[in-house]
Structures are given as structure tokens and as C-alpha cells.
CSV table of C-alpha atoms in Angstrom, one decimal:
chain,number,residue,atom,x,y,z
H,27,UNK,CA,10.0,-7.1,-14.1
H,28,UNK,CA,11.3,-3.8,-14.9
H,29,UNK,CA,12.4,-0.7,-13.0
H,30,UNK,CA,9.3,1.3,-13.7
H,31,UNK,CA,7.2,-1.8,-12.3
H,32,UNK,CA,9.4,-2.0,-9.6
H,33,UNK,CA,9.3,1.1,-8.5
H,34,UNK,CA,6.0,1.6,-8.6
H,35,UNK,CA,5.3,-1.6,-6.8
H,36,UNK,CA,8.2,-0.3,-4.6
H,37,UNK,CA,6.1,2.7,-3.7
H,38,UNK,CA,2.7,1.2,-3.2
H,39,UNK,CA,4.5,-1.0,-0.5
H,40,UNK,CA,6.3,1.8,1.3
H,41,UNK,CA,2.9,4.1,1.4
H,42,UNK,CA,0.9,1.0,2.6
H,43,UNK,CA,2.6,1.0,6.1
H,44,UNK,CA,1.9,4.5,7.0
H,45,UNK,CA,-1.3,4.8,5.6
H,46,UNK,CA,-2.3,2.0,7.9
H,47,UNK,CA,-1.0,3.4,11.1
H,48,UNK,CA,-2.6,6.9,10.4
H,49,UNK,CA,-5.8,5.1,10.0
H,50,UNK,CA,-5.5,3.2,13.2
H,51,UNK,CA,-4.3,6.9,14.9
H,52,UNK,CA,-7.4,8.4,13.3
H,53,UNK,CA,-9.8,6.1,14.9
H,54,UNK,CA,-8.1,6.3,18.2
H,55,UNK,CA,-8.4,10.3,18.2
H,56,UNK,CA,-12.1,9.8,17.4
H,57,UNK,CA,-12.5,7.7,20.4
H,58,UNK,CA,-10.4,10.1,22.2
H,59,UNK,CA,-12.2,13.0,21.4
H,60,UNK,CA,-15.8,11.6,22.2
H,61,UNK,CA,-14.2,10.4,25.9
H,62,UNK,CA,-11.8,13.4,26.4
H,63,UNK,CA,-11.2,16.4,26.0
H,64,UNK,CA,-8.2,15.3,23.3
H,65,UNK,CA,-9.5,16.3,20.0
H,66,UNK,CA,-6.8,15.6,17.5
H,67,UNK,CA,-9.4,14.6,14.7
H,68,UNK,CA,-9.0,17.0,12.0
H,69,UNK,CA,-5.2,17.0,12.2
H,70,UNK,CA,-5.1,13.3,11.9
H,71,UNK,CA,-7.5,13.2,9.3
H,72,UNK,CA,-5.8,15.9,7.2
H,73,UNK,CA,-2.6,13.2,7.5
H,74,UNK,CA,-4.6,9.7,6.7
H,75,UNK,CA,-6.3,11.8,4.0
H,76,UNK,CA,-3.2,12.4,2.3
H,77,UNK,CA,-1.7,9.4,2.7
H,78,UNK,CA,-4.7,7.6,1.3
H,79,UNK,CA,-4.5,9.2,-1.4
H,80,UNK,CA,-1.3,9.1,-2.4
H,81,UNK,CA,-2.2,5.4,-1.5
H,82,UNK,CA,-4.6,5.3,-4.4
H,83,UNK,CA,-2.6,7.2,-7.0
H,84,UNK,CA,0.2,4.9,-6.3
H,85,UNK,CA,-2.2,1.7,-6.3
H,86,UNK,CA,-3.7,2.7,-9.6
H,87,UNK,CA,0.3,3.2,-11.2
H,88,UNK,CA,1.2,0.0,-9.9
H,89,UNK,CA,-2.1,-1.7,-11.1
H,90,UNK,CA,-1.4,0.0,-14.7
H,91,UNK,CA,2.1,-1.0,-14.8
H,92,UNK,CA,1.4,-4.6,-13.5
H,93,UNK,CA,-1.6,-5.1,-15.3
H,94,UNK,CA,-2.9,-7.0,-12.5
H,95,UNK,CA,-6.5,-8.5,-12.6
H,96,UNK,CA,-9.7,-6.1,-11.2
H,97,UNK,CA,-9.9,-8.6,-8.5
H,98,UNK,CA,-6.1,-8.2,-7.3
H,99,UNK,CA,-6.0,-4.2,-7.5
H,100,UNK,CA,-9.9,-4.7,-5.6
H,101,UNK,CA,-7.9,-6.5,-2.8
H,102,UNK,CA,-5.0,-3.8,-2.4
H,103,UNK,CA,-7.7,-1.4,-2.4
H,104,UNK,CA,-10.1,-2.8,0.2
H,105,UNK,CA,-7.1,-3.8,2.6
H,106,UNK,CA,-6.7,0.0,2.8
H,107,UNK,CA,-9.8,0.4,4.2
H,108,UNK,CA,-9.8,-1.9,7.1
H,109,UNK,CA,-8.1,-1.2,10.0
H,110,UNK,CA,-4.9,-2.6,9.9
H,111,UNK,CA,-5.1,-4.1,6.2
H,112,UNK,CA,-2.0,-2.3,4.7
H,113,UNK,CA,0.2,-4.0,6.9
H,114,UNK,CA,-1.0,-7.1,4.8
H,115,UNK,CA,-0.7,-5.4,1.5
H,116,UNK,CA,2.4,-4.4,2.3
H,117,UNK,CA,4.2,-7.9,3.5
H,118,UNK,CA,2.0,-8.5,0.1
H,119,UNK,CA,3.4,-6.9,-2.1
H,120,UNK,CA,7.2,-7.2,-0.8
H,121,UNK,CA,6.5,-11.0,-1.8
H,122,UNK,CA,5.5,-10.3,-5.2
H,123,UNK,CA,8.6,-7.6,-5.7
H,124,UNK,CA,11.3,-10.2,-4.5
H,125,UNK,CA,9.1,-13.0,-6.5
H,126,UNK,CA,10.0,-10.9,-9.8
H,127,UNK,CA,13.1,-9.6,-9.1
H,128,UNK,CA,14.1,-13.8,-8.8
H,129,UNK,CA,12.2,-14.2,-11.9
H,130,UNK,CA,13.8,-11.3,-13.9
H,131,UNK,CA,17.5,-12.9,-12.6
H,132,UNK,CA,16.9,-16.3,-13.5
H,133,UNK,CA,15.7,-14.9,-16.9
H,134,UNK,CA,19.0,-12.8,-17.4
H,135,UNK,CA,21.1,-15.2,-16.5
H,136,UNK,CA,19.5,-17.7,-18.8
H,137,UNK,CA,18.0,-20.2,-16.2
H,138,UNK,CA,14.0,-20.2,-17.3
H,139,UNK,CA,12.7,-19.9,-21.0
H,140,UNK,CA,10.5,-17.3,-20.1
């Protein structure tokens, strides 16, 4: 794995967190405001809509760098949707980064043919 794939794979996983947890705000503040007089809405929607899209753009530089198949970069994209899913893609996607950082060691230091 290089550094370009790594960082991009590096900043998918550090977007996927916060993107989560802003969703999961969002939809509290909706409840809030249809039982309260709380209405914190377009403020948190302002901030999950940024942060999903940076979510995007970074999903689609990591899925061109990785050249990962439709169905995998279909997955990363639909856990962003549900509530709660990018905690998933992100404990995800620190698996495969440490999975090819091990694999780009053991091919420098001469341990797999690959």
C-alpha cells in the first residue's frame, strides 16, 4: 500500500466517525424539535451536511485509489446512511489499513513474493 492510498484510506476512516455522530445528533434535534421547543435542526443539518460530504469526496478518493469493487465502495456508502453505520466503516477500514500496512512490511522486508 502506498502513502497516497493510505492517506486517503486514512481520511475516509477519520471522517466516518463524526459523520456518524452528527447524523445521530441530527435525528435527535428533529425529534427534539417536533416535542419541544429545542429547534436545533438547521444548524445540525448544515454540520452532517458537510461532513457527508466530505464523507463522499473522501469515499470516492479512497475507492479510486483502492480500486475496490462497486460492491465494497456500495457498502462504505450505505453504512453512511444508517444511523450509526460509520462507526462500522470506520473500525472497517482501520482493519484493512493495518492489513496493508503488514502486507507492505512483509513485502519490504522480503518475507511474501508478492
Amino acid at each position: 500500500m502506498d502513502i497516497q492510498t493510505a492517506s486517503a484510506l486514512r481520511r475516509l476512516r477519520l471522517i466516518s466517525a463524526p459523520e456518524a455522530v452528527s447524523f445521530l445528533l441530527l435525528l435527535l434535534c428533529s425529534v427534539l424539535k417536533r416535542t419541544t421547543e429545542f429547534d436545533a435542526v438547521p444548524v445540525m443539518g448544515m454540520i452532517h451536511g458537510l461532513l457527508f460530504i466530505g464523507y463522499v469526496l473522501f469515499l470516492a478518493d479512497a475507492w479510486n485509489r483502492t480500486r475496490w469493487p462497486a460492491k465494497r465502495a456500495a457498502l462504505y456508502f450505505v453504512l453512511a446512511v444508517l444511523p450509526g453505520g460509520g462507526f462500522v466503516a470506520e473500525r472497517m477500514l482501520r482493519r484493512e489499513v493495518e492489513a496493508g500496512i503488514m502486507a507492505a512490511r512483509a513485502r519490504r522486508e522480503g518475507v511474501v513474493g508478492a
